[in-house]
């Protein structure tokens, strides 16, 4: 006979310490749950339908991104950054290129800056289109809204494929510019796509915005207060939906964002509905930026001729560069010791930091709301786990 | 009225449903194996090796410099350099890869190998019908399976290939011109050299001729 305490006995002990614990149900949502946007797991303690406690468990998609990058040349890490937030590879490329350029003091030619803005804003369009589709899917609107969003996303991904060669793993930016110039006819095609994008948004708004079920499911659900958003370091559309006026495109004015005329939409309630609407409004602003950028794009070189692909060794030093990714502040921190690979390479992923407040948003809500709240945070596990 | 928003949304789906019978841009899917989307020119998936001419062994551009092996981020290229040298397309004796394997189950299609190759020998393919029954050997492509002709490269990436062909033709023309100039110089030098040689022969003869003996 074993003398060890039976698991049930230890559970009883725990029950004894916390009154009412026998009424609670602990369930594990994920990592294979279809609503969790990848391999994310939540240990949820439920009192009936209500969430009493929620503990996020992640790391299922950990690929050692930072350590790989420390053993890889600077250029060799560029394709790996595509795989961080695999929905928006081009903004990841941009942030990393920006960090290396800061580290090595490389200037970017004018045309390359415009190309970066164009591809970056197209990325934002397709990321947000995808997100609102997924959010509706999480809410139970199976199929229709997601398919409309994906139809639109595919048109943008075709543009990416024609320019960079790949729909998702673009590997397009280089230190001091971009890899290839626009192919013939690309700009006209892109102008057409961007001009037709508001039509998709109008259609989407007619489809959903007045919908009573959508309002019931999203309004006053998962309210994130302005104070909490600031204290927890939330960035991107999440923070702006709570009324925090913070957009790195305006704050840092990296690249050439000071040349464009655009507004930053802000929410007032910070609930899921605001987070949904903020994305729709941001897409309209992105369309504005794209139209200005595609009108003004100059001719010229696309890459600084002084930078070399092989044997790139920046001087010892450190640099942190950040951009306004579609999900929030995406930053890369690099330390160079003068060797061909970075001494330290760190990613500041917006998804992970936006995810930290999940429990605060979910407490007291129903299980079904957890799925919706998680959907509105906009995470990609490739970036959370790295 | 409650339900008005839902009805409005349903009108939108109805418009899309009936629209798909008349408008092409509302019907975006294709019946895949029978119908296919046209290939986008810049598309890439996995690398292949380009050879000129008809014989892949003879015309291979790769000179086994191993730069791509070194620069490949996931390290999926394996090259063994040959012991001997063979003349390349320009007629210069070069090493060639004794083995050249790419494990495309590891490859992540980043095309850094293409960017670093100084010989335009490795390019990106577009063939995506790659499933194999053999998990290991089937996706480890050897030199023969990787070799594809320059005509094939021209067919899949016309703009890029034409630029490279023009560049190579220019190089070839430069080499030819150089060879011709060298030959001309040699040809021009020949009578002179012969004369000089004759003179040289004469020079020692002269003193002998002028020898008082």
Coordinates of C-alpha atoms in Angstrom, one line a residue:
Chain A
X1 CA 0.0 0.0 0.0
X2 CA 1.2 3.4 -0.9
X3 CA 1.5 5.9 1.9
X4 CA 1.4 9.0 -0.3
X5 CA -1.6 11.3 0.1
X6 CA -4.2 10.6 -2.5
X7 CA -4.7 13.5 -4.9
X8 CA -8.3 13.8 -3.8
X9 CA -7.2 14.2 -0.2
X10 CA -4.9 17.2 -1.1
X11 CA -7.7 18.7 -3.1
X12 CA -9.9 18.5 0.0
X13 CA -7.3 20.3 2.0
X14 CA -7.2 23.1 -0.5
X15 CA -11.0 23.2 -0.4
X16 CA -10.9 23.6 3.3
X17 CA -8.7 26.7 3.1
X18 CA -11.0 28.5 0.7
X19 CA -14.7 28.6 1.5
X20 CA -16.9 27.9 -1.4
X21 CA -14.2 26.3 -3.4
X22 CA -16.2 23.1 -3.9
X23 CA -18.7 25.1 -5.9
X24 CA -16.0 26.2 -8.4
X25 CA -15.0 24.4 -11.5
X26 CA -11.5 24.7 -12.9
X27 CA -11.3 24.1 -16.7
X28 CA -8.4 24.4 -19.1
X29 CA -9.3 26.3 -22.3
X30 CA -6.8 25.5 -25.0
X31 CA -4.2 25.0 -26.2
X32 CA -6.2 23.2 -28.9
X33 CA -9.4 25.2 -28.4
X34 CA -10.5 26.6 -31.7
X35 CA -11.1 30.1 -30.2
X36 CA -7.6 30.7 -28.8
X37 CA -5.9 32.0 -32.0
X38 CA -3.2 29.4 -32.0
X39 CA -1.8 27.4 -29.1
X40 CA -2.8 29.5 -26.1
X41 CA -4.2 28.1 -22.9
X42 CA -6.2 29.6 -20.2
X43 CA -6.8 27.9 -16.9
X44 CA -10.1 29.4 -16.0
X45 CA -11.8 29.0 -12.6
X46 CA -15.5 29.2 -13.0
X47 CA -18.3 29.9 -10.5
X48 CA -21.2 28.6 -12.6
X49 CA -20.8 30.6 -15.8
X50 CA -18.7 33.4 -14.3
X51 CA -15.0 33.6 -14.4
X52 CA -13.5 33.9 -10.9
X53 CA -9.9 33.4 -11.9
X54 CA -8.0 33.2 -15.1
X55 CA -4.4 32.2 -15.6
X56 CA -2.9 32.4 -19.1
X57 CA -0.4 29.6 -19.9
X58 CA 1.8 30.1 -22.9
X59 CA 5.0 28.9 -24.4
X60 CA 3.6 26.2 -26.6
X61 CA 4.9 27.9 -29.7
X62 CA 8.3 28.9 -28.2
X63 CA 10.9 28.6 -30.9
X64 CA 13.9 30.4 -29.3
X65 CA 13.7 33.3 -31.7
X66 CA 16.0 35.6 -29.7
X67 CA 18.7 33.0 -29.1
X68 CA 18.6 31.9 -32.8
X69 CA 19.1 35.6 -33.8
X70 CA 22.0 35.9 -31.5
X71 CA 23.7 33.1 -33.3
X72 CA 22.8 34.3 -36.8
X73 CA 24.1 37.2 -38.9
X74 CA 22.2 40.4 -38.8
X75 CA 20.7 39.7 -42.2
X76 CA 20.1 36.1 -41.3
X77 CA 17.6 37.2 -38.6
X78 CA 15.5 39.1 -41.1
X79 CA 13.5 36.1 -42.4
X80 CA 13.0 34.9 -38.9
X81 CA 11.3 38.2 -38.0
X82 CA 8.7 37.4 -40.6
X83 CA 7.7 34.5 -38.4
X84 CA 7.1 36.5 -35.3
X85 CA 3.8 38.0 -36.1
X86 CA 3.1 36.0 -39.2
X87 CA 0.0 38.1 -40.0
X88 CA 2.1 41.2 -40.7
X89 CA 5.6 40.3 -41.8
X90 CA 6.4 43.6 -43.4
X91 CA 6.0 45.7 -40.2
X92 CA 8.2 43.2 -38.4
X93 CA 10.9 43.6 -41.1
X94 CA 10.6 47.3 -40.8
X95 CA 11.0 47.4 -37.0
X96 CA 14.1 45.2 -37.2
X97 CA 15.6 47.0 -40.1
X98 CA 15.0 50.3 -38.3
X99 CA 16.9 48.9 -35.2
X100 CA 19.8 47.8 -37.2
X101 CA 19.9 51.1 -39.1
X102 CA 20.0 53.0 -35.8
X103 CA 22.7 50.7 -34.6
X104 CA 24.9 51.1 -37.7
X105 CA 23.9 54.7 -38.6
X106 CA 22.6 53.8 -42.1
X107 CA 20.5 56.3 -44.0
X108 CA 17.5 55.1 -46.0
X109 CA 16.8 56.5 -49.5
X110 CA 13.6 58.5 -50.1
X111 CA 11.9 55.9 -52.3
X112 CA 12.6 53.1 -49.9
X113 CA 11.0 55.1 -47.1
X114 CA 7.9 55.4 -49.2
X115 CA 7.9 51.7 -50.1
X116 CA 8.1 51.0 -46.4
X117 CA 5.2 53.2 -45.6
X118 CA 3.1 51.6 -48.4
X119 CA 3.9 48.1 -47.5
X120 CA 3.5 48.8 -43.8
X121 CA 0.1 50.4 -44.2
X122 CA -1.1 47.6 -46.5
X123 CA 0.0 45.3 -43.8
X124 CA -2.1 47.2 -41.3
X125 CA -5.1 47.0 -43.6
X126 CA -4.9 43.3 -44.0
X127 CA -4.2 42.6 -40.3
X128 CA -7.1 44.7 -39.2
X129 CA -9.4 43.1 -41.8
X130 CA -8.4 39.7 -40.6
X131 CA -8.8 40.7 -37.0
X132 CA -12.4 41.9 -37.3
X133 CA -13.2 38.8 -39.3
X134 CA -11.8 36.5 -36.6
X135 CA -13.5 38.5 -33.9
X136 CA -16.9 37.9 -35.5
X137 CA -16.0 34.3 -35.9
X138 CA -15.2 34.1 -32.2
X139 CA -18.6 35.6 -31.5
X140 CA -20.3 32.8 -33.4
X141 CA -20.9 34.5 -36.7
X142 CA -19.4 31.5 -38.5
X143 CA -18.2 32.1 -41.9
X144 CA -19.7 35.1 -43.6
X145 CA -17.8 38.0 -41.9
X146 CA -14.5 36.1 -41.8
X147 CA -14.8 35.1 -45.5
X148 CA -15.5 38.7 -46.5
X149 CA -12.5 39.8 -44.6
X150 CA -10.3 37.1 -46.0
X151 CA -11.5 37.8 -49.6
X152 CA -10.2 41.4 -49.1
X153 CA -7.0 40.2 -47.4
X154 CA -6.2 37.9 -50.2
X155 CA -6.2 40.8 -52.7
X156 CA -3.6 42.6 -50.5
X157 CA -1.6 39.4 -50.2
X158 CA -1.5 39.1 -53.9
X159 CA 0.1 42.5 -54.0
X160 CA 2.7 41.3 -51.5
X161 CA 3.4 38.3 -53.6
X162 CA 3.9 40.3 -56.7
X163 CA 6.3 42.6 -54.9
X164 CA 8.2 40.4 -52.5
X165 CA 7.6 36.9 -53.8
X166 CA 5.7 35.5 -50.9
X167 CA 2.3 36.1 -49.5
X168 CA 3.3 36.0 -45.8
X169 CA 7.0 35.3 -45.3
X170 CA 8.0 38.4 -47.3
X171 CA 11.6 39.0 -46.1
X172 CA 11.4 42.3 -48.0
X173 CA 13.2 45.0 -46.0
X174 CA 17.0 45.3 -46.0
X175 CA 19.3 47.5 -43.9
X176 CA 19.3 50.8 -45.7
X177 CA 16.3 50.2 -47.9
X178 CA 14.3 47.4 -49.5
X179 CA 15.2 44.4 -51.5
X180 CA 13.5 44.9 -54.8
X181 CA 11.9 47.7 -56.6
X182 CA 8.2 47.8 -57.6
X183 CA 7.5 45.6 -60.6
X184 CA 5.8 47.1 -63.6
X185 CA 2.2 47.9 -63.0
X186 CA 2.3 47.2 -59.3
X187 CA 1.6 50.8 -58.3
X188 CA -1.5 51.0 -60.5
X189 CA -2.8 47.7 -59.2
X190 CA -2.2 48.9 -55.6
X191 CA -3.9 52.2 -56.2
X192 CA -6.9 50.3 -57.5
X193 CA -7.0 48.0 -54.5
X194 CA -6.7 50.9 -52.1
X195 CA -9.3 52.9 -53.9
X196 CA -11.7 50.0 -53.6
X197 CA -10.9 49.3 -50.0
X198 CA -13.4 51.7 -48.5
X199 CA -16.1 49.9 -50.4
X200 CA -15.3 46.8 -48.4
X201 CA -15.3 48.8 -45.2
X202 CA -18.7 50.2 -46.0
X203 CA -20.0 46.8 -46.8
X204 CA -18.6 45.5 -43.6
X205 CA -20.2 48.3 -41.6
X206 CA -23.6 47.7 -43.2
X207 CA -23.2 44.0 -42.5
X208 CA -22.4 44.4 -38.8
X209 CA -22.3 47.7 -37.1
X210 CA -26.0 48.1 -36.5
X211 CA -26.4 44.4 -35.6
X212 CA -28.2 44.0 -32.2
X213 CA -26.5 40.7 -31.4
X214 CA -23.1 42.2 -32.0
X215 CA -24.0 45.2 -29.7
X216 CA -25.2 42.8 -27.0
X217 CA -22.2 40.7 -27.2
X218 CA -19.6 43.5 -27.3
X219 CA -20.8 46.7 -25.6
X220 CA -19.6 47.0 -22.0
X221 CA -17.8 43.7 -22.3
X222 CA -14.2 43.6 -21.3
X223 CA -13.9 47.2 -20.4
X224 CA -10.3 48.4 -20.1
X225 CA -9.9 51.6 -18.2
X226 CA -7.6 54.3 -19.4
X227 CA -5.5 54.1 -16.2
X228 CA -5.1 50.3 -16.4
X229 CA -4.1 50.6 -20.1
X230 CA -1.4 53.1 -19.3
X231 CA -0.1 51.3 -16.2
X232 CA 0.0 47.9 -18.0
X233 CA 1.9 49.3 -20.9
X234 CA -0.8 48.5 -23.4
X235 CA -0.2 50.0 -26.8
X236 CA -1.7 50.1 -30.3
X237 CA -5.4 49.9 -31.0
X238 CA -6.1 48.4 -27.6
X239 CA -4.8 51.5 -25.8
X240 CA -6.5 53.9 -28.3
X241 CA -9.8 52.2 -27.8
X242 CA -9.5 53.1 -24.1
X243 CA -8.9 56.7 -25.0
X244 CA -5.1 56.8 -24.7
X245 CA -3.9 59.1 -27.4
X246 CA -0.7 57.3 -28.1
X247 CA 0.4 56.4 -31.6
X248 CA 4.1 56.0 -32.3
X249 CA 3.5 57.2 -35.9
X250 CA 2.7 60.5 -34.3
X251 CA 4.9 60.4 -31.2
X252 CA 8.2 59.2 -32.8
X253 CA 7.4 60.2 -36.4
X254 CA 9.8 57.5 -37.5
X255 CA 10.5 57.1 -41.2
X256 CA 8.5 59.8 -43.1
X257 CA 5.2 59.7 -41.2
X258 CA 5.5 63.4 -40.5
X259 CA 4.7 64.1 -44.2
X260 CA 1.3 62.5 -44.1
X261 CA -1.9 64.0 -43.0
X262 CA -3.9 61.5 -40.9
X263 CA -5.9 61.3 -37.7
X264 CA -5.7 59.0 -34.7
X265 CA -9.1 57.6 -33.9
X266 CA -9.8 57.2 -30.2
X267 CA -12.4 55.2 -28.3
X268 CA -14.2 56.3 -25.2
X269 CA -15.5 53.2 -23.5
X270 CA -12.6 50.7 -23.9
X271 CA -14.9 47.8 -24.4
X272 CA -14.8 45.2 -27.1
X273 CA -17.1 47.2 -29.4
X274 CA -14.7 50.2 -29.3
X275 CA -11.8 47.9 -30.0
X276 CA -13.7 46.6 -33.0
X277 CA -14.6 50.0 -34.3
X278 CA -11.2 51.5 -33.7
X279 CA -9.8 49.0 -36.2
X280 CA -12.4 49.9 -38.8
X281 CA -11.6 53.6 -38.3
X282 CA -7.9 53.0 -38.4
X283 CA -8.3 51.2 -41.7
X284 CA -9.9 54.3 -43.1
X285 CA -7.0 56.4 -42.0
X286 CA -4.5 53.9 -43.4
X287 CA -6.3 54.2 -46.8
X288 CA -5.7 58.0 -46.5
X289 CA -2.0 57.5 -45.8
X290 CA -1.7 55.0 -48.6
X291 CA -3.3 57.3 -51.1
X292 CA -0.9 60.2 -50.1
X293 CA 2.1 57.9 -50.2
X294 CA 1.3 56.4 -53.6
X295 CA 0.7 59.9 -55.0
X296 CA 4.0 61.3 -53.7
X297 CA 6.4 58.3 -54.2
X298 CA 9.5 59.6 -55.9
X299 CA 11.9 57.8 -58.3
X300 CA 15.3 56.9 -57.1
X301 CA 17.4 54.2 -55.6
X302 CA 15.7 51.8 -53.2
X303 CA 18.7 50.8 -51.1
X304 CA 21.7 52.7 -49.7
X305 CA 24.6 51.5 -52.0
X306 CA 27.1 51.7 -49.1
X307 CA 25.5 48.9 -47.1
X308 CA 26.7 45.4 -47.9
X309 CA 24.8 42.2 -47.6
X310 CA 27.7 40.0 -46.5
X311 CA 30.2 40.6 -43.7
X312 CA 28.0 43.3 -42.1
X313 CA 29.5 44.2 -38.7
X314 CA 28.1 47.3 -36.9
X315 CA 30.3 49.1 -34.4
X316 CA 29.8 48.1 -30.8
X317 CA 26.8 49.8 -29.2
X318 CA 23.2 49.4 -28.6
X319 CA 19.9 50.5 -30.2
X320 CA 16.2 50.3 -29.6
X321 CA 13.9 51.0 -32.4
X322 CA 10.1 50.8 -32.3
X323 CA 7.3 51.2 -34.8
X324 CA 3.6 51.3 -34.6
X325 CA 2.8 47.8 -35.7
X326 CA -0.8 46.9 -36.4
X327 CA -1.0 45.3 -33.0
X328 CA 0.9 47.9 -31.0
X329 CA 4.4 49.0 -30.2
X330 CA 6.8 46.6 -31.8
X331 CA 10.3 47.2 -30.7
X332 CA 13.7 45.6 -31.3
X333 CA 16.6 46.0 -28.9
X334 CA 20.0 45.2 -30.2
X335 CA 23.4 45.1 -28.6
X336 CA 26.4 44.8 -30.9
X337 CA 29.9 43.8 -29.8
X338 CA 31.3 44.4 -33.2
X339 CA 31.0 40.8 -34.4
X340 CA 28.8 39.7 -37.3
X341 CA 26.0 38.6 -35.0
X342 CA 24.2 40.6 -32.3
X343 CA 25.4 40.2 -28.7
X344 CA 21.9 40.6 -27.5
X345 CA 18.7 40.7 -29.5
X346 CA 15.4 41.4 -27.8
X347 CA 11.9 41.8 -29.2
X348 CA 9.2 43.9 -27.5
X349 CA 6.1 42.1 -28.8
X350 CA 2.9 44.1 -28.6
X351 CA 0.7 40.9 -28.5
X352 CA 2.4 39.6 -25.3
X353 CA 2.1 42.8 -23.4
X354 CA -1.4 43.5 -24.5
X355 CA -2.3 40.0 -23.3
X356 CA -1.1 40.6 -19.7
X357 CA -4.4 42.3 -18.7
X358 CA -6.5 39.4 -19.9
X359 CA -7.5 38.4 -16.4
X360 CA -8.6 41.9 -15.5
X361 CA -10.8 42.1 -18.5
X362 CA -12.4 38.7 -18.0
X363 CA -13.1 38.6 -14.2
X364 CA -16.9 38.4 -13.5
X365 CA -17.7 37.8 -17.2
X366 CA -19.2 34.6 -18.7
X367 CA -17.0 32.0 -20.4
X368 CA -18.4 33.0 -23.8
X369 CA -17.2 36.6 -23.2
X370 CA -13.7 35.3 -22.5
X371 CA -13.5 34.1 -26.1
X372 CA -14.7 37.5 -27.4
X373 CA -12.3 39.5 -25.2
X374 CA -9.4 37.4 -26.2
X375 CA -10.4 37.9 -29.8
X376 CA -10.5 41.7 -29.4
X377 CA -7.0 41.8 -28.0
X378 CA -5.6 40.6 -31.3
X379 CA -2.8 38.2 -30.4
X380 CA -0.7 36.1 -32.6
X381 CA 1.0 33.3 -30.8
X382 CA 4.1 33.4 -33.0
X383 CA 4.8 36.8 -31.4
X384 CA 3.6 36.0 -27.8
X385 CA 5.8 32.9 -27.5
X386 CA 8.6 33.8 -29.9
Chain B
X1 CA -36.9 48.5 -34.2
X2 CA -35.1 45.5 -32.8
X3 CA -33.8 43.3 -35.5
X4 CA -33.3 46.1 -38.0
X5 CA -29.5 45.9 -37.9
X6 CA -29.7 42.1 -38.5
X7 CA -32.0 42.6 -41.5
X8 CA -29.7 45.2 -42.9
X9 CA -26.8 42.8 -42.5
X10 CA -28.7 40.0 -44.2
X11 CA -29.5 42.3 -47.1
X12 CA -25.7 42.6 -47.5
X13 CA -25.2 38.8 -47.6
X14 CA -28.0 38.5 -50.1
X15 CA -26.4 41.0 -52.3
X16 CA -23.1 39.1 -52.1
X17 CA -24.9 35.8 -52.8
X18 CA -26.8 36.9 -55.8
X19 CA -23.9 39.1 -56.9
X20 CA -21.7 36.0 -57.1
X21 CA -23.7 34.8 -60.1
X22 CA -23.1 38.0 -62.1
X23 CA -20.0 39.7 -60.8
X24 CA -16.6 38.2 -61.1
X25 CA -15.1 39.9 -58.1
X26 CA -17.6 38.5 -55.7
X27 CA -16.8 35.0 -56.7
X28 CA -13.1 34.7 -55.8
X29 CA -12.5 31.0 -55.5
X30 CA -11.3 28.7 -58.2
X31 CA -11.9 24.9 -58.5
X32 CA -8.3 24.1 -57.8
X33 CA -7.1 21.0 -59.5
X34 CA -9.0 21.8 -62.7
X35 CA -8.6 25.6 -62.6
X36 CA -5.5 27.4 -61.5
X37 CA -4.7 30.9 -60.7
X38 CA -2.2 32.5 -63.0
X39 CA 1.3 32.4 -61.7
X40 CA 2.6 35.7 -60.2
X41 CA 6.0 36.3 -61.6
X42 CA 7.9 37.2 -58.4
X43 CA 6.6 34.0 -56.6
X44 CA 9.2 31.9 -54.9
X45 CA 9.3 28.7 -53.0
X46 CA 12.4 26.6 -53.0
X47 CA 15.9 27.1 -54.5
X48 CA 17.2 25.3 -57.6
X49 CA 20.4 25.3 -59.5
X50 CA 20.6 26.9 -63.0
X51 CA 22.6 25.2 -65.8
X52 CA 23.4 26.5 -69.3
X53 CA 23.1 24.4 -72.4
X54 CA 21.7 20.9 -72.6
X55 CA 23.8 18.9 -70.1
X56 CA 23.3 19.7 -66.5
X57 CA 26.6 18.3 -65.4
X58 CA 28.5 20.3 -68.0
X59 CA 26.7 23.6 -67.8
X60 CA 26.2 24.0 -64.1
X61 CA 26.9 27.6 -63.0
X62 CA 27.7 26.7 -59.4
X63 CA 31.4 26.8 -58.6
X64 CA 31.0 25.4 -55.1
X65 CA 32.1 28.7 -53.4
X66 CA 29.9 27.7 -50.5
X67 CA 28.8 31.3 -49.7
X68 CA 25.1 30.2 -49.8
X69 CA 25.9 27.3 -47.4
X70 CA 27.4 29.8 -45.0
X71 CA 24.8 32.5 -45.3
X72 CA 21.7 30.2 -45.2
X73 CA 19.8 31.1 -42.0
X74 CA 18.4 27.6 -41.2
X75 CA 21.5 25.9 -42.7
X76 CA 19.7 23.6 -45.1
X77 CA 22.4 23.6 -47.9
X78 CA 25.1 21.0 -47.9
X79 CA 28.0 21.4 -50.4
X80 CA 31.1 19.3 -51.0
X81 CA 33.7 21.0 -53.2
X82 CA 35.2 19.0 -56.0
X83 CA 38.9 18.0 -56.0
X84 CA 39.5 18.9 -59.7
X85 CA 38.5 21.8 -61.8
X86 CA 36.2 21.9 -64.9
X87 CA 35.8 24.7 -67.4
X88 CA 32.7 26.8 -66.7
X89 CA 30.4 28.5 -69.2
X90 CA 33.1 31.2 -69.8
X91 CA 35.7 28.6 -70.3
X92 CA 37.5 29.3 -67.1
X93 CA 38.5 26.3 -65.0
X94 CA 36.5 26.3 -61.9
X95 CA 35.6 23.9 -59.0
X96 CA 32.2 22.3 -59.1
X97 CA 30.0 20.9 -56.4
X98 CA 30.7 17.2 -55.9
X99 CA 27.6 17.1 -53.7
X100 CA 25.0 19.8 -53.5
X101 CA 22.0 18.9 -51.3
X102 CA 19.2 21.1 -50.1
X103 CA 16.9 19.9 -47.5
X104 CA 13.6 21.6 -48.4
X105 CA 11.9 20.4 -45.3
X106 CA 14.3 22.7 -43.5
X107 CA 14.4 25.5 -46.1
X108 CA 12.3 28.5 -45.2
X109 CA 12.2 30.1 -48.7
X110 CA 13.9 33.3 -47.6
X111 CA 16.0 33.5 -50.8
X112 CA 19.1 34.9 -49.0
X113 CA 21.1 32.2 -51.0
X114 CA 19.9 33.9 -54.2
X115 CA 21.0 37.3 -53.0
X116 CA 24.5 36.3 -51.9
X117 CA 25.3 34.1 -54.9
X118 CA 27.9 35.9 -57.1
X119 CA 27.5 33.5 -60.0
X120 CA 23.7 33.7 -60.5
X121 CA 23.8 29.9 -60.0
X122 CA 21.0 29.5 -57.5
X123 CA 17.5 30.8 -58.1
X124 CA 14.0 30.3 -56.6
X125 CA 11.6 27.8 -58.1
X126 CA 7.9 28.1 -58.3
X127 CA 6.9 24.4 -58.3
X128 CA 4.7 23.7 -55.3
X129 CA 3.8 20.1 -56.1
X130 CA 6.3 18.7 -53.8
X131 CA 4.6 16.1 -51.7
X132 CA 6.6 12.9 -51.2
X133 CA 5.9 9.5 -49.7
X134 CA 9.4 9.4 -48.2
X135 CA 9.7 11.8 -45.3
X136 CA 13.5 12.2 -45.3
X137 CA 15.0 11.3 -48.7
X138 CA 12.0 12.6 -50.7
X139 CA 12.6 16.2 -49.5
X140 CA 16.3 16.1 -49.5
X141 CA 17.0 17.3 -53.1
X142 CA 20.4 16.3 -54.6
X143 CA 22.3 18.0 -57.3
X144 CA 20.5 16.2 -60.1
X145 CA 17.0 17.0 -58.8
X146 CA 18.0 20.6 -58.1
X147 CA 19.4 21.3 -61.6
X148 CA 17.1 23.1 -63.9
X149 CA 17.9 24.6 -67.3
X150 CA 18.2 28.3 -68.0
X151 CA 15.3 28.0 -70.4
X152 CA 13.1 26.8 -67.4
X153 CA 14.4 29.8 -65.4
X154 CA 13.5 32.1 -68.3
X155 CA 10.0 30.6 -68.4
X156 CA 9.2 31.1 -64.7
X157 CA 10.9 34.5 -64.0
X158 CA 11.1 36.1 -67.5
X159 CA 12.1 39.7 -66.5
X160 CA 14.7 38.7 -63.9
X161 CA 16.2 36.0 -66.1
X162 CA 16.4 38.2 -69.2
X163 CA 18.4 40.8 -67.1
X164 CA 20.8 38.1 -65.9
X165 CA 21.2 36.7 -69.4
X166 CA 22.0 40.1 -70.8
X167 CA 24.5 40.7 -68.0
X168 CA 26.1 37.3 -68.7
X169 CA 26.2 37.9 -72.5
X170 CA 27.9 41.2 -71.8
X171 CA 30.5 39.5 -69.6
X172 CA 31.0 36.9 -72.3
X173 CA 31.3 39.6 -75.0
X174 CA 33.9 41.4 -72.8
X175 CA 35.8 38.1 -72.4
X176 CA 35.6 37.5 -76.1
X177 CA 36.8 41.0 -76.9
X178 CA 39.6 40.5 -74.4
X179 CA 40.5 37.2 -76.0
X180 CA 40.3 38.7 -79.4
X181 CA 42.4 41.7 -78.4
X182 CA 44.9 39.3 -76.9
X183 CA 44.9 37.2 -80.1
X184 CA 45.2 40.4 -82.2
X185 CA 48.0 41.6 -80.1
X186 CA 49.6 38.2 -80.5
X187 CA 49.0 38.2 -84.2
X188 CA 50.3 41.8 -84.5
X189 CA 53.2 40.9 -82.3
X190 CA 54.0 37.8 -84.3
X191 CA 55.7 39.3 -87.4
X192 CA 57.4 41.8 -85.2
X193 CA 58.5 39.0 -82.9
X194 CA 59.6 37.0 -85.9
X195 CA 61.5 40.0 -87.2
X196 CA 63.0 40.5 -83.8
X197 CA 63.9 36.9 -83.6
X198 CA 65.4 37.1 -87.0
X199 CA 67.3 40.2 -85.9
X200 CA 68.3 38.5 -82.7
X201 CA 69.6 35.7 -84.8
X202 CA 71.3 38.2 -87.1
X203 CA 72.8 40.1 -84.2
X204 CA 75.2 37.4 -83.1
X205 CA 75.8 36.7 -86.8
X206 CA 76.8 40.2 -87.5
X207 CA 79.8 40.3 -85.4
X208 CA 80.7 36.9 -86.8
X209 CA 80.3 38.5 -90.2
X210 CA 82.3 41.4 -89.2
X211 CA 84.8 39.1 -87.7
X212 CA 88.2 39.9 -89.1
X213 CA 88.8 36.2 -89.5

